[in-house]
C-alpha positions as protocol buffer text, in pm:
chain_id: "A"
residue {
  index: 1
  type: UNK
  ca { x: 5625 y: 3117 z: 5311 }
}
residue {
  index: 2
  type: UNK
  ca { x: 5995 y: 3046 z: 5256 }
}
residue {
  index: 3
  type: UNK
  ca { x: 6140 y: 3190 z: 4934 }
}
residue {
  index: 4
  type: UNK
  ca { x: 6407 y: 3024 z: 4719 }
}
residue {
  index: 5
  type: UNK
  ca { x: 6620 y: 3219 z: 4466 }
}
residue {
  index: 6
  type: UNK
  ca { x: 6702 y: 3080 z: 4119 }
}
residue {
  index: 7
  type: UNK
  ca { x: 6998 y: 3214 z: 3920 }
}
residue {
  index: 8
  type: UNK
  ca { x: 7001 y: 3256 z: 3543 }
}
residue {
  index: 9
  type: UNK
  ca { x: 7247 y: 2967 z: 3510 }
}
residue {
  index: 10
  type: UNK
  ca { x: 7018 y: 2741 z: 3714 }
}
residue {
  index: 11
  type: UNK
  ca { x: 6717 y: 2833 z: 3503 }
}
residue {
  index: 12
  type: UNK
  ca { x: 6902 y: 2770 z: 3176 }
}
residue {
  index: 13
  type: UNK
  ca { x: 7021 y: 2434 z: 3308 }
}
residue {
  index: 14
  type: UNK
  ca { x: 6663 y: 2314 z: 3358 }
}
residue {
  index: 15
  type: UNK
  ca { x: 6524 y: 2046 z: 3129 }
}
residue {
  index: 16
  type: UNK
  ca { x: 6359 y: 2226 z: 2835 }
}
residue {
  index: 17
  type: UNK
  ca { x: 6006 y: 2115 z: 2920 }
}
residue {
  index: 18
  type: UNK
  ca { x: 6054 y: 2193 z: 3290 }
}
residue {
  index: 19
  type: UNK
  ca { x: 6190 y: 2539 z: 3203 }
}
residue {
  index: 20
  type: UNK
  ca { x: 5894 y: 2612 z: 2975 }
}
residue {
  index: 21
  type: UNK
  ca { x: 5647 y: 2526 z: 3251 }
}
residue {
  index: 22
  type: UNK
  ca { x: 5847 y: 2721 z: 3511 }
}
residue {
  index: 23
  type: UNK
  ca { x: 5885 y: 3039 z: 3302 }
}
residue {
  index: 24
  type: UNK
  ca { x: 5526 y: 3032 z: 3177 }
}
residue {
  index: 25
  type: UNK
  ca { x: 5408 y: 3032 z: 3540 }
}
residue {
  index: 26
  type: UNK
  ca { x: 5604 y: 3348 z: 3627 }
}
residue {
  index: 27
  type: UNK
  ca { x: 5392 y: 3586 z: 3422 }
}
residue {
  index: 28
  type: UNK
  ca { x: 5103 y: 3547 z: 3664 }
}
residue {
  index: 29
  type: UNK
  ca { x: 4740 y: 3487 z: 3583 }
}
residue {
  index: 30
  type: UNK
  ca { x: 4667 y: 3547 z: 3215 }
}
residue {
  index: 31
  type: UNK
  ca { x: 4375 y: 3605 z: 2985 }
}
residue {
  index: 32
  type: UNK
  ca { x: 4280 y: 3289 z: 2796 }
}
residue {
  index: 33
  type: UNK
  ca { x: 4074 y: 3307 z: 2477 }
}
residue {
  index: 34
  type: UNK
  ca { x: 3975 y: 3099 z: 2180 }
}
residue {
  index: 35
  type: UNK
  ca { x: 4077 y: 3261 z: 1852 }
}
residue {
  index: 36
  type: UNK
  ca { x: 3846 y: 3178 z: 1565 }
}
residue {
  index: 37
  type: UNK
  ca { x: 3955 y: 3215 z: 1202 }
}
residue {
  index: 38
  type: UNK
  ca { x: 3853 y: 3094 z: 858 }
}
residue {
  index: 39
  type: UNK
  ca { x: 4048 y: 3052 z: 535 }
}
residue {
  index: 40
  type: UNK
  ca { x: 3937 y: 3202 z: 205 }
}
residue {
  index: 41
  type: UNK
  ca { x: 3833 y: 2850 z: 104 }
}
residue {
  index: 42
  type: UNK
  ca { x: 3593 y: 2834 z: 400 }
}
residue {
  index: 43
  type: UNK
  ca { x: 3784 y: 2605 z: 638 }
}
residue {
  index: 44
  type: UNK
  ca { x: 3742 y: 2719 z: 998 }
}
residue {
  index: 45
  type: UNK
  ca { x: 4012 y: 2705 z: 1264 }
}
residue {
  index: 46
  type: UNK
  ca { x: 3999 y: 2746 z: 1642 }
}
residue {
  index: 47
  type: UNK
  ca { x: 4295 y: 2772 z: 1880 }
}
residue {
  index: 48
  type: UNK
  ca { x: 4337 y: 2857 z: 2247 }
}
residue {
  index: 49
  type: UNK
  ca { x: 4578 y: 3141 z: 2335 }
}
residue {
  index: 50
  type: UNK
  ca { x: 4692 y: 3275 z: 2672 }
}
residue {
  index: 51
  type: UNK
  ca { x: 4898 y: 3567 z: 2542 }
}
residue {
  index: 52
  type: UNK
  ca { x: 4619 y: 3820 z: 2483 }
}
residue {
  index: 53
  type: UNK
  ca { x: 4725 y: 4176 z: 2573 }
}
residue {
  index: 54
  type: UNK
  ca { x: 4551 y: 4515 z: 2577 }
}
residue {
  index: 55
  type: UNK
  ca { x: 4728 y: 4754 z: 2337 }
}
residue {
  index: 56
  type: UNK
  ca { x: 4504 y: 5062 z: 2355 }
}
residue {
  index: 57
  type: UNK
  ca { x: 4146 y: 5190 z: 2370 }
}
residue {
  index: 58
  type: UNK
  ca { x: 4160 y: 5464 z: 2105 }
}
residue {
  index: 59
  type: UNK
  ca { x: 4154 y: 5296 z: 1863 }
}
residue {
  index: 60
  type: UNK
  ca { x: 4049 y: 4975 z: 2046 }
}
residue {
  index: 61
  type: UNK
  ca { x: 4343 y: 4737 z: 1995 }
}
residue {
  index: 62
  type: UNK
  ca { x: 4435 y: 4394 z: 2129 }
}
residue {
  index: 63
  type: UNK
  ca { x: 4738 y: 4180 z: 2055 }
}
residue {
  index: 64
  type: UNK
  ca { x: 4859 y: 3825 z: 2099 }
}
residue {
  index: 65
  type: UNK
  ca { x: 5179 y: 3627 z: 2049 }
}
residue {
  index: 66
  type: UNK
  ca { x: 5224 y: 3343 z: 1801 }
}
residue {
  index: 67
  type: UNK
  ca { x: 5511 y: 3104 z: 1865 }
}
residue {
  index: 68
  type: UNK
  ca { x: 5737 y: 2998 z: 1575 }
}
residue {
  index: 69
  type: UNK
  ca { x: 5690 y: 2663 z: 1399 }
}
residue {
  index: 70
  type: UNK
  ca { x: 5383 y: 2555 z: 1595 }
}
residue {
  index: 71
  type: UNK
  ca { x: 5032 y: 2433 z: 1515 }
}
residue {
  index: 72
  type: UNK
  ca { x: 4916 y: 2789 z: 1582 }
}
residue {
  index: 73
  type: UNK
  ca { x: 5053 y: 2895 z: 1242 }
}
residue {
  index: 74
  type: UNK
  ca { x: 4713 y: 2798 z: 1093 }
}
residue {
  index: 75
  type: UNK
  ca { x: 4564 y: 3083 z: 1294 }
}
residue {
  index: 76
  type: UNK
  ca { x: 4827 y: 3329 z: 1173 }
}
residue {
  index: 77
  type: UNK
  ca { x: 4802 y: 3213 z: 812 }
}
residue {
  index: 78
  type: UNK
  ca { x: 4425 y: 3263 z: 811 }
}
residue {
  index: 79
  type: UNK
  ca { x: 4453 y: 3609 z: 969 }
}
residue {
  index: 80
  type: UNK
  ca { x: 4713 y: 3724 z: 715 }
}
residue {
  index: 81
  type: UNK
  ca { x: 4503 y: 3579 z: 434 }
}
residue {
  index: 82
  type: UNK
  ca { x: 4164 y: 3723 z: 535 }
}
residue {
  index: 83
  type: UNK
  ca { x: 4240 y: 4003 z: 789 }
}
residue {
  index: 84
  type: UNK
  ca { x: 3972 y: 3885 z: 1034 }
}
residue {
  index: 85
  type: UNK
  ca { x: 3955 y: 3680 z: 1353 }
}
residue {
  index: 86
  type: UNK
  ca { x: 3746 y: 3651 z: 1668 }
}
residue {
  index: 87
  type: UNK
  ca { x: 3834 y: 3639 z: 2037 }
}
residue {
  index: 88
  type: UNK
  ca { x: 3607 y: 3427 z: 2256 }
}
residue {
  index: 89
  type: UNK
  ca { x: 3640 y: 3406 z: 2634 }
}
residue {
  index: 90
  type: UNK
  ca { x: 3654 y: 3060 z: 2790 }
}
residue {
  index: 91
  type: UNK
  ca { x: 3402 y: 2962 z: 3058 }
}
residue {
  index: 92
  type: UNK
  ca { x: 3387 y: 2653 z: 3277 }
}
residue {
  index: 93
  type: UNK
  ca { x: 3125 y: 2475 z: 3068 }
}
residue {
  index: 94
  type: UNK
  ca { x: 3359 y: 2463 z: 2767 }
}
residue {
  index: 95
  type: UNK
  ca { x: 3695 y: 2437 z: 2945 }
}
residue {
  index: 96
  type: UNK
  ca { x: 3786 y: 2085 z: 2829 }
}
residue {
  index: 97
  type: UNK
  ca { x: 3667 y: 2163 z: 2476 }
}
residue {
  index: 98
  type: UNK
  ca { x: 3874 y: 2481 z: 2469 }
}
residue {
  index: 99
  type: UNK
  ca { x: 4187 y: 2305 z: 2595 }
}
residue {
  index: 100
  type: UNK
  ca { x: 4142 y: 2036 z: 2329 }
}
residue {
  index: 101
  type: UNK
  ca { x: 4191 y: 2296 z: 2054 }
}
residue {
  index: 102
  type: UNK
  ca { x: 4561 y: 2307 z: 2147 }
}
residue {
  index: 103
  type: UNK
  ca { x: 4604 y: 1960 z: 1995 }
}
residue {
  index: 104
  type: UNK
  ca { x: 4796 y: 1962 z: 1665 }
}
residue {
  index: 105
  type: UNK
  ca { x: 4524 y: 1884 z: 1414 }
}
residue {
  index: 106
  type: UNK
  ca { x: 4606 y: 1882 z: 1041 }
}
residue {
  index: 107
  type: UNK
  ca { x: 4503 y: 2181 z: 832 }
}
residue {
  index: 108
  type: UNK
  ca { x: 4197 y: 2008 z: 685 }
}
residue {
  index: 109
  type: UNK
  ca { x: 4044 y: 1938 z: 1030 }
}
residue {
  index: 110
  type: UNK
  ca { x: 3836 y: 2213 z: 1191 }
}
residue {
  index: 111
  type: UNK
  ca { x: 3901 y: 2242 z: 1564 }
}
residue {
  index: 112
  type: UNK
  ca { x: 3539 y: 2351 z: 1603 }
}
residue {
  index: 113
  type: UNK
  ca { x: 3431 y: 2002 z: 1502 }
}
residue {
  index: 114
  type: UNK
  ca { x: 3717 y: 1822 z: 1677 }
}
residue {
  index: 115
  type: UNK
  ca { x: 3651 y: 1997 z: 2009 }
}
residue {
  index: 116
  type: UNK
  ca { x: 3271 y: 1985 z: 1980 }
}
residue {
  index: 117
  type: UNK
  ca { x: 3225 y: 2363 z: 1979 }
}
residue {
  index: 118
  type: UNK
  ca { x: 2979 y: 2550 z: 1759 }
}
residue {
  index: 119
  type: UNK
  ca { x: 3065 y: 2799 z: 1485 }
}
residue {
  index: 120
  type: UNK
  ca { x: 2852 y: 3112 z: 1501 }
}
residue {
  index: 121
  type: UNK
  ca { x: 2844 y: 3406 z: 1260 }
}
residue {
  index: 122
  type: UNK
  ca { x: 2731 y: 3757 z: 1349 }
}
residue {
  index: 123
  type: UNK
  ca { x: 2590 y: 3977 z: 1074 }
}
residue {
  index: 124
  type: UNK
  ca { x: 2843 y: 3994 z: 790 }
}
residue {
  index: 125
  type: UNK
  ca { x: 3159 y: 3939 z: 998 }
}
residue {
  index: 126
  type: UNK
  ca { x: 3385 y: 3695 z: 812 }
}
residue {
  index: 127
  type: UNK
  ca { x: 3545 y: 3499 z: 1098 }
}
residue {
  index: 128
  type: UNK
  ca { x: 3353 y: 3249 z: 1315 }
}
residue {
  index: 129
  type: UNK
  ca { x: 3264 y: 3309 z: 1679 }
}
residue {
  index: 130
  type: UNK
  ca { x: 3230 y: 3035 z: 1943 }
}
residue {
  index: 131
  type: UNK
  ca { x: 2857 y: 3012 z: 2018 }
}
residue {
  index: 132
  type: UNK
  ca { x: 2917 y: 2873 z: 2368 }
}
residue {
  index: 133
  type: UNK
  ca { x: 3133 y: 3172 z: 2471 }
}
residue {
  index: 134
  type: UNK
  ca { x: 2964 y: 3456 z: 2661 }
}
residue {
  index: 135
  type: UNK
  ca { x: 3217 y: 3730 z: 2577 }
}
residue {
  index: 136
  type: UNK
  ca { x: 3300 y: 3761 z: 2207 }
}
residue {
  index: 137
  type: UNK
  ca { x: 3492 y: 4009 z: 1994 }
}
residue {
  index: 138
  type: UNK
  ca { x: 3525 y: 4049 z: 1619 }
}
residue {
  index: 139
  type: UNK
  ca { x: 3874 y: 4171 z: 1530 }
}
residue {
  index: 140
  type: UNK
  ca { x: 4030 y: 4314 z: 1213 }
}
residue {
  index: 141
  type: UNK
  ca { x: 4402 y: 4258 z: 1159 }
}
residue {
  index: 142
  type: UNK
  ca { x: 4614 y: 4574 z: 1175 }
}
residue {
  index: 143
  type: UNK
  ca { x: 4982 y: 4490 z: 1222 }
}
residue {
  index: 144
  type: UNK
  ca { x: 5233 y: 4206 z: 1260 }
}
residue {
  index: 145
  type: UNK
  ca { x: 5557 y: 4253 z: 1451 }
}
residue {
  index: 146
  type: UNK
  ca { x: 5826 y: 3986 z: 1423 }
}
residue {
  index: 147
  type: UNK
  ca { x: 6032 y: 3972 z: 1743 }
}
residue {
  index: 148
  type: UNK
  ca { x: 6395 y: 3893 z: 1664 }
}
residue {
  index: 149
  type: UNK
  ca { x: 6479 y: 3807 z: 2025 }
}
residue {
  index: 150
  type: UNK
  ca { x: 6301 y: 3468 z: 2009 }
}
residue {
  index: 151
  type: UNK
  ca { x: 6135 y: 3434 z: 1668 }
}
residue {
  index: 152
  type: UNK
  ca { x: 5781 y: 3492 z: 1793 }
}
residue {
  index: 153
  type: UNK
  ca { x: 5528 y: 3719 z: 1624 }
}
residue {
  index: 154
  type: UNK
  ca { x: 5296 y: 3975 z: 1781 }
}
residue {
  index: 155
  type: UNK
  ca { x: 4966 y: 4016 z: 1598 }
}
residue {
  index: 156
  type: UNK
  ca { x: 4769 y: 4335 z: 1663 }
}
residue {
  index: 157
  type: UNK
  ca { x: 4405 y: 4376 z: 1572 }
}
residue {
  index: 158
  type: UNK
  ca { x: 4133 y: 4639 z: 1604 }
}
residue {
  index: 159
  type: UNK
  ca { x: 3807 y: 4550 z: 1780 }
}
residue {
  index: 160
  type: UNK
  ca { x: 3516 y: 4586 z: 1537 }
}
residue {
  index: 161
  type: UNK
  ca { x: 3238 y: 4402 z: 1724 }
}
residue {
  index: 162
  type: UNK
  ca { x: 3170 y: 4318 z: 2088 }
}
residue {
  index: 163
  type: UNK
  ca { x: 2905 y: 4075 z: 2213 }
}
residue {
  index: 164
  type: UNK
  ca { x: 2855 y: 4047 z: 2591 }
}
residue {
  index: 165
  type: UNK
  ca { x: 2574 y: 3969 z: 2837 }
}
residue {
  index: 166
  type: UNK
  ca { x: 2385 y: 4292 z: 2914 }
}
residue {
  index: 167
  type: UNK
  ca { x: 2384 y: 4208 z: 3285 }
}
residue {
  index: 168
  type: UNK
  ca { x: 2766 y: 4223 z: 3295 }
}
residue {
  index: 169
  type: UNK
  ca { x: 2795 y: 4585 z: 3180 }
}
residue {
  index: 170
  type: UNK
  ca { x: 2827 y: 4850 z: 3454 }
}
residue {
  index: 171
  type: UNK
  ca { x: 2709 y: 5213 z: 3407 }
}
residue {
  index: 172
  type: UNK
  ca { x: 3071 y: 5336 z: 3378 }
}
residue {
  index: 173
  type: UNK
  ca { x: 3163 y: 5087 z: 3103 }
}
residue {
  index: 174
  type: UNK
  ca { x: 3325 y: 4826 z: 3329 }
}
residue {
  index: 175
  type: UNK
  ca { x: 3255 y: 4469 z: 3216 }
}
residue {
  index: 176
  type: UNK
  ca { x: 3214 y: 4222 z: 3502 }
}
residue {
  index: 177
  type: UNK
  ca { x: 3400 y: 3924 z: 3359 }
}
residue {
  index: 178
  type: UNK
  ca { x: 3354 y: 3723 z: 3677 }
}
residue {
  index: 179
  type: UNK
  ca { x: 2976 y: 3752 z: 3638 }
}
residue {
  index: 180
  type: UNK
  ca { x: 3019 y: 3644 z: 3276 }
}
residue {
  index: 181
  type: UNK
  ca { x: 3198 y: 3329 z: 3393 }
}
residue {
  index: 182
  type: UNK
  ca { x: 3526 y: 3412 z: 3220 }
}
residue {
  index: 183
  type: UNK
  ca { x: 3816 y: 3191 z: 3330 }
}
residue {
  index: 184
  type: UNK
  ca { x: 4184 y: 3278 z: 3357 }
}
residue {
  index: 185
  type: UNK
  ca { x: 4495 y: 3062 z: 3339 }
}
residue {
  index: 186
  type: UNK
  ca { x: 4847 y: 3027 z: 3472 }
}
residue {
  index: 187
  type: UNK
  ca { x: 5139 y: 2836 z: 3328 }
}
residue {
  index: 188
  type: UNK
  ca { x: 5061 y: 2619 z: 3029 }
}
residue {
  index: 189
  type: UNK
  ca { x: 4771 y: 2410 z: 3154 }
}
residue {
  index: 190
  type: UNK
  ca { x: 4625 y: 2544 z: 3481 }
}
residue {
  index: 191
  type: UNK
  ca { x: 4285 y: 2714 z: 3463 }
}
residue {
  index: 192
  type: UNK
  ca { x: 4120 y: 2925 z: 3732 }
}
residue {
  index: 193
  type: UNK
  ca { x: 3795 y: 3098 z: 3821 }
}
residue {
  index: 194
  type: UNK
  ca { x: 3817 y: 3442 z: 3982 }
}
residue {
  index: 195
  type: UNK
  ca { x: 3700 y: 3623 z: 4295 }
}
residue {
  index: 196
  type: UNK
  ca { x: 3685 y: 4001 z: 4280 }
}
residue {
  index: 197
  type: UNK
  ca { x: 3833 y: 4178 z: 4582 }
}
residue {
  index: 198
  type: UNK
  ca { x: 3739 y: 4536 z: 4494 }
}
residue {
  index: 199
  type: UNK
  ca { x: 3751 y: 4813 z: 4237 }
}
residue {
  index: 200
  type: UNK
  ca { x: 3954 y: 5113 z: 4352 }
}
residue {
  index: 201
  type: UNK
  ca { x: 3938 y: 5483 z: 4270 }
}
residue {
  index: 202
  type: UNK
  ca { x: 4192 y: 5644 z: 4035 }
}
residue {
  index: 203
  type: UNK
  ca { x: 4523 y: 5685 z: 4218 }
}
residue {
  index: 204
  type: UNK
  ca { x: 4644 y: 6042 z: 4286 }
}
residue {
  index: 205
  type: UNK
  ca { x: 4958 y: 6158 z: 4471 }
}
residue {
  index: 206
  type: UNK
  ca { x: 4763 y: 6333 z: 4748 }
}
residue {
  index: 207
  type: UNK
  ca { x: 4473 y: 6088 z: 4789 }
}
residue {
  index: 208
  type: UNK
  ca { x: 4470 y: 5728 z: 4910 }
}
residue {
  index: 209
  type: UNK
  ca { x: 4250 y: 5501 z: 4695 }
}
residue {
  index: 210
  type: UNK
  ca { x: 3905 y: 5402 z: 4817 }
}
residue {
  index: 211
  type: UNK
  ca { x: 3668 y: 5132 z: 4701 }
}
residue {
  index: 212
  type: UNK
  ca { x: 3439 y: 5210 z: 4411 }
}
residue {
  index: 213
  type: UNK
  ca { x: 3075 y: 5131 z: 4483 }
}
């Protein structure tokens, strides 16, 4: 496969839309989730995000990036107002519905209704889950970091609830997301299923990794 170098000046000379697609592809395959929120007045919101990152396990923290001046601000506004949101993995059966939530609907329109997805509430958790999702997390807002370099915001939350298929949980705590049907994405609009190659043992300087059974 022949490789082609691109200089910084070439990249910055790209058309803005072309550059956005190009750069978004470079980060590799990414987690893609639907973030569910609700305002204090009861209006639900649902938005697809592909910037979900693991922050830590003790306490259990996840983060995501919100772009400036975008339709996603409804998500951020609701989180700052109520302190709660949900993360819902996307599966193939709801792929088109999930992608549709990226459309710029006005504040008074719930993306749950617009994308034909079902609000679901678990116990007394404030924010809505996506019923059709197989891997769901209830998150409490913990911190907001404004990034001066490009005006984006990182939102960090603590996992308070987890709902997964029992069959996907291994004895050591590993969750088989492929078995759960979780999809991944690349770029801005390309979605993918996965094929596991192997799980490997913990790497040590004097031992070559072997496959975990």
